[in-house]
Coordinates of C-alpha atoms and ligand atoms in Angstrom, one line a residue:
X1 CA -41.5 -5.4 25.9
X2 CA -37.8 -6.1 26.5
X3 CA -38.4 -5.2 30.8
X4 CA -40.5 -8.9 30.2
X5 CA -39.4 -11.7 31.7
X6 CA -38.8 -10.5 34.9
X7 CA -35.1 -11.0 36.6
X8 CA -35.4 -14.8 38.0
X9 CA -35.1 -13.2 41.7
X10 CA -38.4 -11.0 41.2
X11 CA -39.9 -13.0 38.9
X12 CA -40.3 -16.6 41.1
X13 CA -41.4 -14.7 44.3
X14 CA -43.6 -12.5 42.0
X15 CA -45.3 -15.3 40.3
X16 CA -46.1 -17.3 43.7
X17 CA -47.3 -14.4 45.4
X18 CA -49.8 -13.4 42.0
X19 CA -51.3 -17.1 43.0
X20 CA -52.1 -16.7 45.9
X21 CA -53.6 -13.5 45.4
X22 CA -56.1 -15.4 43.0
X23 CA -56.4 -18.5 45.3
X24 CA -57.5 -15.7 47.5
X25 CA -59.9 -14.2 45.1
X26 CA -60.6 -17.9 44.3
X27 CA -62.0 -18.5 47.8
X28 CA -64.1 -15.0 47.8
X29 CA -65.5 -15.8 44.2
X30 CA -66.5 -19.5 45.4
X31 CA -70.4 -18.3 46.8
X32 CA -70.4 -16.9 43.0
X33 CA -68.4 -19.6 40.4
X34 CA -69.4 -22.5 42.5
X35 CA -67.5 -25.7 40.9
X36 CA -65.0 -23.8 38.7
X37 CA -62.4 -23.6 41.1
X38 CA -59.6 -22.4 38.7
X39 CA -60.9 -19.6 37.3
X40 CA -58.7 -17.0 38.5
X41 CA -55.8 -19.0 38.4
X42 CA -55.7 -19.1 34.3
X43 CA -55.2 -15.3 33.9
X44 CA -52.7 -15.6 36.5
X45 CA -50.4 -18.5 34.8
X46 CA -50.6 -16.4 31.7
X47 CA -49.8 -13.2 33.4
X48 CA -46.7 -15.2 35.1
X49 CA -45.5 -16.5 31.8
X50 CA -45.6 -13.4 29.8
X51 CA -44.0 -11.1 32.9
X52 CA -42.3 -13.7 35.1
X53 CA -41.1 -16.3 32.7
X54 CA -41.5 -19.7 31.5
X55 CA -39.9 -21.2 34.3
X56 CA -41.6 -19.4 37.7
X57 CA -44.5 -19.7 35.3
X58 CA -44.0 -23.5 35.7
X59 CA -43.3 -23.6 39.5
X60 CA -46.1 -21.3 40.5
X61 CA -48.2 -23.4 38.2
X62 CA -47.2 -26.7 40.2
X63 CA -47.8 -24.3 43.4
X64 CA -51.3 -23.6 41.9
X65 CA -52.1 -27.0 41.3
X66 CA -51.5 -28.7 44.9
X67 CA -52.9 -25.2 46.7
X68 CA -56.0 -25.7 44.7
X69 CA -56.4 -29.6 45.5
X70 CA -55.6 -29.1 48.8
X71 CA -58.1 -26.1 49.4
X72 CA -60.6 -26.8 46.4
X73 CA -60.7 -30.2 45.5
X74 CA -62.1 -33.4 47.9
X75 CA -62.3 -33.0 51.1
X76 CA -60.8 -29.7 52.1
X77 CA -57.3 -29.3 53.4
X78 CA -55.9 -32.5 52.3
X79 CA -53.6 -33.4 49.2
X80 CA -55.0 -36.3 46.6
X81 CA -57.5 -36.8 44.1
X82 CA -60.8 -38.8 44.5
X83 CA -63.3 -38.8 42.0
X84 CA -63.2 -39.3 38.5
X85 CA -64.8 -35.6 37.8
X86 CA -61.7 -34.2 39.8
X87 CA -59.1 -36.2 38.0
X88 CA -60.8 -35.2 34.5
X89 CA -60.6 -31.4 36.0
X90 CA -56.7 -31.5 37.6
X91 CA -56.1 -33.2 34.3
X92 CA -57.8 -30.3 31.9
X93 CA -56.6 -27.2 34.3
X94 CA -53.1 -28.7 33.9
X95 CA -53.2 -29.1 30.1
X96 CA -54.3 -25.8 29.7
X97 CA -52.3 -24.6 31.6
X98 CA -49.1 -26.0 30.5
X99 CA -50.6 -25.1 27.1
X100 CA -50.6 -21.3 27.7
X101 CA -47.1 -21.5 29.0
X102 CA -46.0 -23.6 26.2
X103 CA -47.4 -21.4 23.8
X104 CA -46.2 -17.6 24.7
X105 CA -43.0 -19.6 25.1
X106 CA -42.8 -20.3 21.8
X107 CA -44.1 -16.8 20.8
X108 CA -40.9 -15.1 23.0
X109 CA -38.5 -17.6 21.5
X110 CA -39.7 -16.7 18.1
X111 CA -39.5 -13.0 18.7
X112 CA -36.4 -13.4 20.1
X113 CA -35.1 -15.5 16.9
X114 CA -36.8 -12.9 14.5
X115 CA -35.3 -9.9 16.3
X116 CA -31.3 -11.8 16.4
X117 CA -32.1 -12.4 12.9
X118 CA -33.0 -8.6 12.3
X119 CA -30.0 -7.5 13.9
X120 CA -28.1 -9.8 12.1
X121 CA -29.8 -8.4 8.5
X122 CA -28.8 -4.6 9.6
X123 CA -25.8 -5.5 10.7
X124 CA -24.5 -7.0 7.4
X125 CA -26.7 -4.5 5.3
X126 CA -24.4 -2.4 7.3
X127 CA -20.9 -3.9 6.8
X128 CA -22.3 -4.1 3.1
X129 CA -23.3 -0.5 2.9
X130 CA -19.8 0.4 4.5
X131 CA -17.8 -1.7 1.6
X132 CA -20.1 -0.2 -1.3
X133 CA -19.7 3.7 0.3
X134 CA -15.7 3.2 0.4
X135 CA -15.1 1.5 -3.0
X136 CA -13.1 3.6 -5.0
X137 CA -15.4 2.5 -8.0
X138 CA -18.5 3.6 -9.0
X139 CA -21.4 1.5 -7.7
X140 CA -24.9 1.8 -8.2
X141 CA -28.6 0.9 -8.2
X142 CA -31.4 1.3 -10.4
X143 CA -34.5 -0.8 -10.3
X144 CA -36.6 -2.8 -12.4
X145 CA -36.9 -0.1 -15.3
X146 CA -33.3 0.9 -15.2
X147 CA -33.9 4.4 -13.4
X148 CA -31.3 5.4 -10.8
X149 CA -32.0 4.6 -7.1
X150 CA -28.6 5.0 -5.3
X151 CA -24.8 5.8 -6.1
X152 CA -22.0 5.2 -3.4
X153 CA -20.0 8.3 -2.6
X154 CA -17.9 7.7 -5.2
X155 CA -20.2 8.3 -8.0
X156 CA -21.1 11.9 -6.2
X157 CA -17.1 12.8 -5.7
X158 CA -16.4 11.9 -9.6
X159 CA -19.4 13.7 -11.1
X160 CA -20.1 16.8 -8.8
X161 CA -23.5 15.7 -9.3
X162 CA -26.3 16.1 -6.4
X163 CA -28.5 13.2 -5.2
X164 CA -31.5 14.9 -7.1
X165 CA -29.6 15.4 -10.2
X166 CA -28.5 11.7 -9.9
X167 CA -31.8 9.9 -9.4
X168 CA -34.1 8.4 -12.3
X169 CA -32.0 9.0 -15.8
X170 CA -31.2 13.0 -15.1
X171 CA -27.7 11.3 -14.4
X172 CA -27.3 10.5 -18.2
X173 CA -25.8 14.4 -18.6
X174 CA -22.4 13.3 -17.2
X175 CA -22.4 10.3 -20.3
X176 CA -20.4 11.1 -23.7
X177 CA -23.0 12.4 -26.1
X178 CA -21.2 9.5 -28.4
X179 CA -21.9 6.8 -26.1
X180 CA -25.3 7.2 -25.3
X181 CA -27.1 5.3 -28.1
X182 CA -24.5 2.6 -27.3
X183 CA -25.6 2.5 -23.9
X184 CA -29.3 2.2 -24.6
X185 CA -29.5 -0.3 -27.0
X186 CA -27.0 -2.5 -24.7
X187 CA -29.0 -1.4 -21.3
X188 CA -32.5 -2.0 -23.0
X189 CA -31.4 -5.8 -24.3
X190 CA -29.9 -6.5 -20.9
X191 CA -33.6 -5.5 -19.4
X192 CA -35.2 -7.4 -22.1
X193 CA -33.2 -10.5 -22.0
X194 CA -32.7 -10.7 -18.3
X195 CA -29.0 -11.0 -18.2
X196 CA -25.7 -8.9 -17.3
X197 CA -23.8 -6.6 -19.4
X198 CA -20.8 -4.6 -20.0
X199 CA -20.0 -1.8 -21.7
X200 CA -17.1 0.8 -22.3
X201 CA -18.3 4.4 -21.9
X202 CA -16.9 8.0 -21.3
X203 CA -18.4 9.7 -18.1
X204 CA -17.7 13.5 -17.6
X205 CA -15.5 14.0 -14.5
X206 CA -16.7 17.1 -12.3
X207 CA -13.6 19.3 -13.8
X208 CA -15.4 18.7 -17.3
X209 CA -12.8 16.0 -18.6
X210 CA -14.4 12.9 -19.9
X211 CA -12.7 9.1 -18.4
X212 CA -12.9 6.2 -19.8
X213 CA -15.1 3.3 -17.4
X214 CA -15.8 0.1 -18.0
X215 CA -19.3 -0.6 -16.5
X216 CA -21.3 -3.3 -15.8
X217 CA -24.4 -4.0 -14.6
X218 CA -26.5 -7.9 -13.1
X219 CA -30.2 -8.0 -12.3
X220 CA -31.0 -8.8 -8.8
X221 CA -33.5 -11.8 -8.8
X222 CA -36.3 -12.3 -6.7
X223 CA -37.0 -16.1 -5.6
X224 CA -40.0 -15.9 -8.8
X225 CA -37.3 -15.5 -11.3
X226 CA -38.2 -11.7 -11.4
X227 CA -35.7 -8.8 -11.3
X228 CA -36.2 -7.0 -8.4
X229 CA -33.2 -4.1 -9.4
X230 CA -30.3 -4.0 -10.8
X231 CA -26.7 -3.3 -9.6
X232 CA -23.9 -1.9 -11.4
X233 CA -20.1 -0.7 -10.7
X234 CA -17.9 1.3 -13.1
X235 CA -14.1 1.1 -13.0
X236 CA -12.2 3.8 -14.3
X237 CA -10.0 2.7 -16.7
X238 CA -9.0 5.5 -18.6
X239 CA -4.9 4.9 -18.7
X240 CA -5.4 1.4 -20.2
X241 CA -7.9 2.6 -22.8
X242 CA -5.5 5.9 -24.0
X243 CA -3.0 3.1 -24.0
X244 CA -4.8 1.4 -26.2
X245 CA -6.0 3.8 -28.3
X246 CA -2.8 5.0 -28.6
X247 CA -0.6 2.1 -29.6
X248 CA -3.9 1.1 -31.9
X249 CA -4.0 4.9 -34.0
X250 CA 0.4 4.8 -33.7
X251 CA -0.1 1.6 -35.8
X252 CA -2.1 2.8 -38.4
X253 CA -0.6 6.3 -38.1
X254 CA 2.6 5.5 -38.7
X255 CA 2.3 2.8 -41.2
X256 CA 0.3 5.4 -43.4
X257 CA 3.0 8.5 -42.8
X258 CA 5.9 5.8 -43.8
X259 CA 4.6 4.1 -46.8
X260 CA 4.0 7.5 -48.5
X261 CA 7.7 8.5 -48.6
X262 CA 8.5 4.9 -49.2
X263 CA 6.4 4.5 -52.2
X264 CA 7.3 7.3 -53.9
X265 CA 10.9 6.1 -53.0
X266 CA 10.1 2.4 -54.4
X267 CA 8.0 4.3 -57.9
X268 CA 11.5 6.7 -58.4
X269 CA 13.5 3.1 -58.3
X270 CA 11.5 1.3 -60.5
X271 CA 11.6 4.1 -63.1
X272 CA 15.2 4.3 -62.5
X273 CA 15.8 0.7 -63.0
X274 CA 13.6 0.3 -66.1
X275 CA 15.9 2.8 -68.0
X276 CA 18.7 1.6 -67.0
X277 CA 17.4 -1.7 -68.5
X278 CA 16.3 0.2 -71.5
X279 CA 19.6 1.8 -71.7
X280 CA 18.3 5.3 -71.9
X281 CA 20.6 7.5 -72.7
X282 CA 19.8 10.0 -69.9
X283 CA 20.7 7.6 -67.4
X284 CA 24.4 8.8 -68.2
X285 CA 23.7 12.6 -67.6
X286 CA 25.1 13.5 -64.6
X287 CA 22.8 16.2 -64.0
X288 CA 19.6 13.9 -64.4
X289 CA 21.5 11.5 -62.0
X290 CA 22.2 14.4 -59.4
X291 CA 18.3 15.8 -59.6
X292 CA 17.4 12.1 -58.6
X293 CA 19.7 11.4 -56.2
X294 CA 18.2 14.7 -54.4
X295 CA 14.6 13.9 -55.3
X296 CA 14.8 10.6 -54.0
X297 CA 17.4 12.0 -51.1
X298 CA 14.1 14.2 -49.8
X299 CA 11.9 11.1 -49.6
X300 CA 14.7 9.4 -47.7
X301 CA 14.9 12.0 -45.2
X302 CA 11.3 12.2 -44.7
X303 CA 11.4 8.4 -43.7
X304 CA 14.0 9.4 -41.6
X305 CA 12.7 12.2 -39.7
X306 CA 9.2 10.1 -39.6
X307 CA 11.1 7.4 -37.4
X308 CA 13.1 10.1 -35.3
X309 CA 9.8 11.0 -34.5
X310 CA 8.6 7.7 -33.3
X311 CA 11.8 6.8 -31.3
X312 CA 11.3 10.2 -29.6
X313 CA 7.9 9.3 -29.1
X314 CA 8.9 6.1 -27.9
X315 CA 11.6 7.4 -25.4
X316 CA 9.0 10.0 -24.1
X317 CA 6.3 7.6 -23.5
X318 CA 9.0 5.2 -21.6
X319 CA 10.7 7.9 -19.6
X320 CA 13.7 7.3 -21.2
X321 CA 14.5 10.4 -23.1
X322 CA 17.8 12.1 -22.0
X323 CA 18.9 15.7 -22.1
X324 CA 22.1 17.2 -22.2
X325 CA 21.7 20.3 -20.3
X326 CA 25.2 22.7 -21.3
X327 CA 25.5 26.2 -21.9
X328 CA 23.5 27.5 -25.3
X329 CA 23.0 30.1 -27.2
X330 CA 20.0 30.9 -28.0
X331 CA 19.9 33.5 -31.4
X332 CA 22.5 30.6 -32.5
X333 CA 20.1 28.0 -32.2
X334 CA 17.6 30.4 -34.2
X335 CA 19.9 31.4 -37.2
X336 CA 20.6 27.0 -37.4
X337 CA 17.3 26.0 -37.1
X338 CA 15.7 28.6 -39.9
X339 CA 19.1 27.7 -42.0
X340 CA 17.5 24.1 -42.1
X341 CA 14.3 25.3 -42.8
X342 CA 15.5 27.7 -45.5
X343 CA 15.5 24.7 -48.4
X344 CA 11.3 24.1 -47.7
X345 CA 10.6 27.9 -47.5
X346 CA 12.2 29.1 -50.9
X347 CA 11.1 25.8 -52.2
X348 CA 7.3 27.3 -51.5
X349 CA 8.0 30.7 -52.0
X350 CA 7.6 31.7 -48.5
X351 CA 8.9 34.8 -46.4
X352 CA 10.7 34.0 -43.4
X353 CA 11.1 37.1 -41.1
X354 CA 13.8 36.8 -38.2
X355 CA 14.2 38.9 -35.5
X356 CA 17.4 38.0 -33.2
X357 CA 18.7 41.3 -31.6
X358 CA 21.2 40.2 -29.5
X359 CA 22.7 36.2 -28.6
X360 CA 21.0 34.9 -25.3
X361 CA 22.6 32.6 -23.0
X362 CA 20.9 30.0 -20.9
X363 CA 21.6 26.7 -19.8
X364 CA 19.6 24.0 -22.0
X365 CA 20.0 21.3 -24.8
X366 CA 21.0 23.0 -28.1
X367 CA 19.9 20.0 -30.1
X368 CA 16.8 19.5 -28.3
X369 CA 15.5 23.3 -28.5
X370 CA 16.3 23.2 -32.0
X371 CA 14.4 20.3 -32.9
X372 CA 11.4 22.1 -31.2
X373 CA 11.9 25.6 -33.0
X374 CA 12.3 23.3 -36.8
X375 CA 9.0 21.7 -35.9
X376 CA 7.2 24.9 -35.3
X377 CA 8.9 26.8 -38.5
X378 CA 8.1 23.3 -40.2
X379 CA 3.9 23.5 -39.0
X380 CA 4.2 27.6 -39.8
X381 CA 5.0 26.5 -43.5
X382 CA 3.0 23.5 -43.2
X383 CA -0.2 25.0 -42.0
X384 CA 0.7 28.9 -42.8
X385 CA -1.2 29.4 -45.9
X386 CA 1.9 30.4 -47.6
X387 CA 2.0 33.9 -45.9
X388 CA 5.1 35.2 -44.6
X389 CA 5.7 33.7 -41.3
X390 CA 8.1 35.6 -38.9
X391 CA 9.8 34.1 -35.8
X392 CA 11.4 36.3 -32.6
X393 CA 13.7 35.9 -29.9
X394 CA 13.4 38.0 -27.0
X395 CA 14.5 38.3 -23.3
X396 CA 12.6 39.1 -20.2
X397 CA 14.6 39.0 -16.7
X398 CA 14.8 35.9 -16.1
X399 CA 13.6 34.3 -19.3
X400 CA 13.5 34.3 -22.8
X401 CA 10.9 33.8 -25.5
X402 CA 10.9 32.3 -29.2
X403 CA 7.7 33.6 -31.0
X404 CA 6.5 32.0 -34.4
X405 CA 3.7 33.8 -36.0
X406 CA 1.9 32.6 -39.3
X407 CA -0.9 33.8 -40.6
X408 CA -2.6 30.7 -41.8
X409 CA -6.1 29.3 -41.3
X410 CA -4.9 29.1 -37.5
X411 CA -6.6 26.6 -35.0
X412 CA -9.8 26.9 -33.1
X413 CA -9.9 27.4 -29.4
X414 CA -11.9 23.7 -29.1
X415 CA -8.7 22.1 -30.5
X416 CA -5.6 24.4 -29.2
X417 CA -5.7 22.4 -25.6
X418 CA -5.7 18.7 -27.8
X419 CA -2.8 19.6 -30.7
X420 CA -0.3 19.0 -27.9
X421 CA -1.3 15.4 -27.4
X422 CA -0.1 12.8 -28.9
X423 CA -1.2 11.6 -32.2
X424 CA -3.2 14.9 -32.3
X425 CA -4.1 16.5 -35.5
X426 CA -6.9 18.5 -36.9
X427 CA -9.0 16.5 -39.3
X428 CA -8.6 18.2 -42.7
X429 CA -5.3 18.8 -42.8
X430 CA -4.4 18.3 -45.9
X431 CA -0.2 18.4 -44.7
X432 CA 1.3 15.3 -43.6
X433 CA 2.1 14.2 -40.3
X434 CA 2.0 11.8 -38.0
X435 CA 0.9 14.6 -35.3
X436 CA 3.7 14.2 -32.6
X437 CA 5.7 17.2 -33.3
X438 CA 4.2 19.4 -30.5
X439 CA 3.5 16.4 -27.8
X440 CA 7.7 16.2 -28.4
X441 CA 7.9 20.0 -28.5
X442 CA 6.0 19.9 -25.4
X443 CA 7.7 17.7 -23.9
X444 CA 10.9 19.0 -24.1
X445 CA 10.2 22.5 -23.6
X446 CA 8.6 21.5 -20.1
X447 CA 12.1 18.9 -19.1
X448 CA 13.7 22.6 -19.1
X449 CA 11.2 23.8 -16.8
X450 CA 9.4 26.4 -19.8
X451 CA 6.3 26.4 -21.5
X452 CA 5.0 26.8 -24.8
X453 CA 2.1 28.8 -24.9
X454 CA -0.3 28.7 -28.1
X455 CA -2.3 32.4 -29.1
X456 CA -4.8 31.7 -32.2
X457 CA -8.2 32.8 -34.0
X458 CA -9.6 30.6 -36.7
X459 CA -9.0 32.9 -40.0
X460 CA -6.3 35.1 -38.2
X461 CA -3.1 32.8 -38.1
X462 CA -1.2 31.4 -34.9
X463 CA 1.4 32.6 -32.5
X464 CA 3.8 30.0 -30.9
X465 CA 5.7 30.9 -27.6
X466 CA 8.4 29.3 -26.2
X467 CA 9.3 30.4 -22.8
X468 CA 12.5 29.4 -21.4
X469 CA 13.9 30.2 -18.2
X470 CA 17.5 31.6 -18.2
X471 CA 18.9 29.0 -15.6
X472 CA 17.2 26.0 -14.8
X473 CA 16.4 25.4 -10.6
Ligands
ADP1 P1 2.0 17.3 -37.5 O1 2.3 18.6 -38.0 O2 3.1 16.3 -37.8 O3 0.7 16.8 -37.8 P2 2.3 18.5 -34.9 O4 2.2 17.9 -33.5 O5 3.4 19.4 -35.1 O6 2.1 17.3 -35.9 O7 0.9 19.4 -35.1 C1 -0.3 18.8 -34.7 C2 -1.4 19.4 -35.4 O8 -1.6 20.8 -35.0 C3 -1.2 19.5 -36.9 O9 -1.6 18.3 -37.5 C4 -2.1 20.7 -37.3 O10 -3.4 20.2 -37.5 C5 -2.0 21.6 -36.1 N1 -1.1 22.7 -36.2 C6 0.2 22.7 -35.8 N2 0.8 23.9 -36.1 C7 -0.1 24.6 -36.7 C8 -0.2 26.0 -37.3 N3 0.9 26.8 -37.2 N4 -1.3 26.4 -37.8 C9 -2.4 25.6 -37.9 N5 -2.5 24.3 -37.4 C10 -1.3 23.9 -36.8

């Protein structure tokens, strides 16, 4: 269809030559058609306009018209119009004509418009294809029902899921168990009601971690009011939400751990201050005085330790925890961390077993390490069942290792990965804490370029390694 119109050059000698032809035929058909002496020209104009164009279609109609009133109309061989019945004839032959030109005219032009206009359609489905494949969120489709019709590349890259396994509502696999219901009832009212929504929701990354998105979905209207589909995009906004989280459950964490401590701290005043008031006698024993000074001493500390723990927290979180790496000694660091333990243990009756053969050196921060090694004796007491718990240092060529072994309820392999997190505990455990002793540990342990590694069966205790190298790199 495209080779149509003709290039101007062929197409005006073309369409002359096509009428003569049929003034030619004209002049054999005249014993047959008589009066009709345009017959053959009509399928001619037409077949000019639709290969030659509109304009020769116009010229060799105007060529047409004087051939056929010079050979065809009056007397014969001379130009001019002299009856009624031939102006009435010239008059219809030219209408019709200029009416079949005028027409597939108009057909090209529209065909032309409608195919500019499709080109124009693919070519911005195809810039808008191109910007939905490369945003680094997920977008989708679903139609009327909700069910799945198309995810960009994005959406396959996260999930690891396959076009198949993503169509319909087979894609709800990669959702959070816990968010499902959530998602429904918000989905289902948004189909009902005919209007956006948005939603938080966990979606399971192809590595098995779950992220945080923030999706959010608008029908797609067609000019009735109805939706035709529905689009959707999902940002990933996992950091913000842990941020969240985690300043929300540091609020109520903390302000739990700290008012116990302080209210038994407040209660021991109060008590204090009443007899004092009463002038009990006992206030003036020294050695009642001395017992609550150290009772109340212990709850101080506990407050104490509790913020250390939050600064840390603090200082880790901004970056902005410093280390002085030195030489240290690493049975030293042993024999003063279990010496500050050594109060709690006889306190509840517990065996502490130490095994330091020999002093290790290595280049790290004394204070640091040691906080790490309390916190573990600490949990070992803590969350030991009060068995004896045993703790040993050895050395391997180019590292050593601090080992604390209890032999409590230990941890279950679902939560050993999550302990180390921050604000991380296992529910049920009846010990306080505000869960940030091993996210510090952690911490810490990895600044010197080591690891702690966690071995544990529910029922059968836990094992705590540190691993240090000798010399950092
Ligand atoms: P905290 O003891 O203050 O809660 P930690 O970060 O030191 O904080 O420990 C995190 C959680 O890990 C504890 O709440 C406890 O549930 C668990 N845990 C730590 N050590 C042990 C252990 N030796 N045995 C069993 N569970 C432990």
């Amino acid at each position: 269809m495209n080779r149509f119109p003709l290039p101007l050059k062929y197409a005006l000698p073309l369409a002359v030559l096509m009428v003569l032809m049929s003034i030619v035929a004209q002049l054999y058909l005249r014993p047959f058609v008589g009066e009709v002496v345009f017959l053959a020209i009509y399928p001619v104009i037409f077949l000019n306009t639709w290969i030659c164009g509109t304009l020769p279609a116009m010229v060799s109609l105007l060529f047409a018209f004087f051939t056929v009133d010079y050979l065809f109309i009056g007397p014969s061989q001379s130009i001019g119009v002299y009856e009624v019945k031939d102006i009435i004839r010239i008059l219809f032959f030219l209408l019709n004509n200029v009416l079949i030109i005028w027409s597939l005219h108009r057909m090209r032009k529209a065909e032309k418009e409608s195919g500019e206009h499709l080109i124009q359609a693919l070519d911005s489905e195809l810039r808008y294809r191109t910007i939905v494949e490369l945003s680094p969120h997920i977008i989708w489709f679903s139609d009327k029902a909700g069910a799945n019709t198309y995810n960009n590349q994005t959406w396959y890259e996260y999930t690891g899921l396959s076009y198949e396994e993503s169509r319909n509502f087979t894609w709800s696999k990669v959702l959070h168990p816990a968010d499902r219901e959530q998602l429904i009832t918000t989905w289902m009212n948004a189909i009902q009601e005919i209007r956006p929504f948005e939603i938080e929701l966990r979606l399971k990354r192809r590595d098995g971690e779950y992220r945080w998105f923030l999706a959010r979905g608008k029908p797609i209207l067609n000019e009735l009011g109805e939706v035709e589909r529905w689009i959707g995009k999902a940002v990933d906004f996992h950091e913000q939400k842990m941020a969240i989280t985690t300043r929300d459950v540091f609020f109520s964490m903390t302000s739990h751990e700290l008012k116990t401590p302080l209210t038994s701290l407040k209660l021991k005043m109060q008590v204090m201050e009443k007899r004092i008031k009463d002038q009990d006698e006992t206030v003036q024993d020294l050695d009642q005085l001395e017992k609550f000074v150290e009772s109340t001493l212990v709850n101080i500390n506990t407050f104490h330790d509790l913020i250390d723990e939050m600064l840390d927290v603090s200082r880790i979180t901004s970056g902005k925890m410093s280390y002085n790496f030195s030489p240290a000694k690493a049975k030293e660091i042993i024999s003063n961390s279990v010496e500050m333990v050594s109060n709690q243990y006889a306190t509840q009756k517990v065996d502490l077993l130490v095994q330091t053969p020999h002093e290790i050196d290595f280049q790290g921060d004394t204070q640091k390490i040691t906080q790490v090694v309390v916190n573990l004796l600490t949990n070992a007491l803590k969350y030991g069942d009060n068995k004896p718990v045993s703790i040993k240092l050895a050395k391997q060529e180019e590292s050593l290792t601090i080992e604390v072994a209890d032999q409590g309820l230990g941890i279950k392999a679902a939560d050993q990965k999550r302990i180390f997190e921050c604000f991380e505990r296992i529910e049920g455990s009846k010990a306080t804490g505000l869960g940030v002793g091993l996210f510090i540990g952690r911490q810490i342990i990895e600044a010197h370029q080591g690891e702690i590694l966690l071995y544990s069966k529910s029922g059968e205790g836990s094992t705590f390694t540190v691993i240090l190298p000798l010399k950092r790199s």
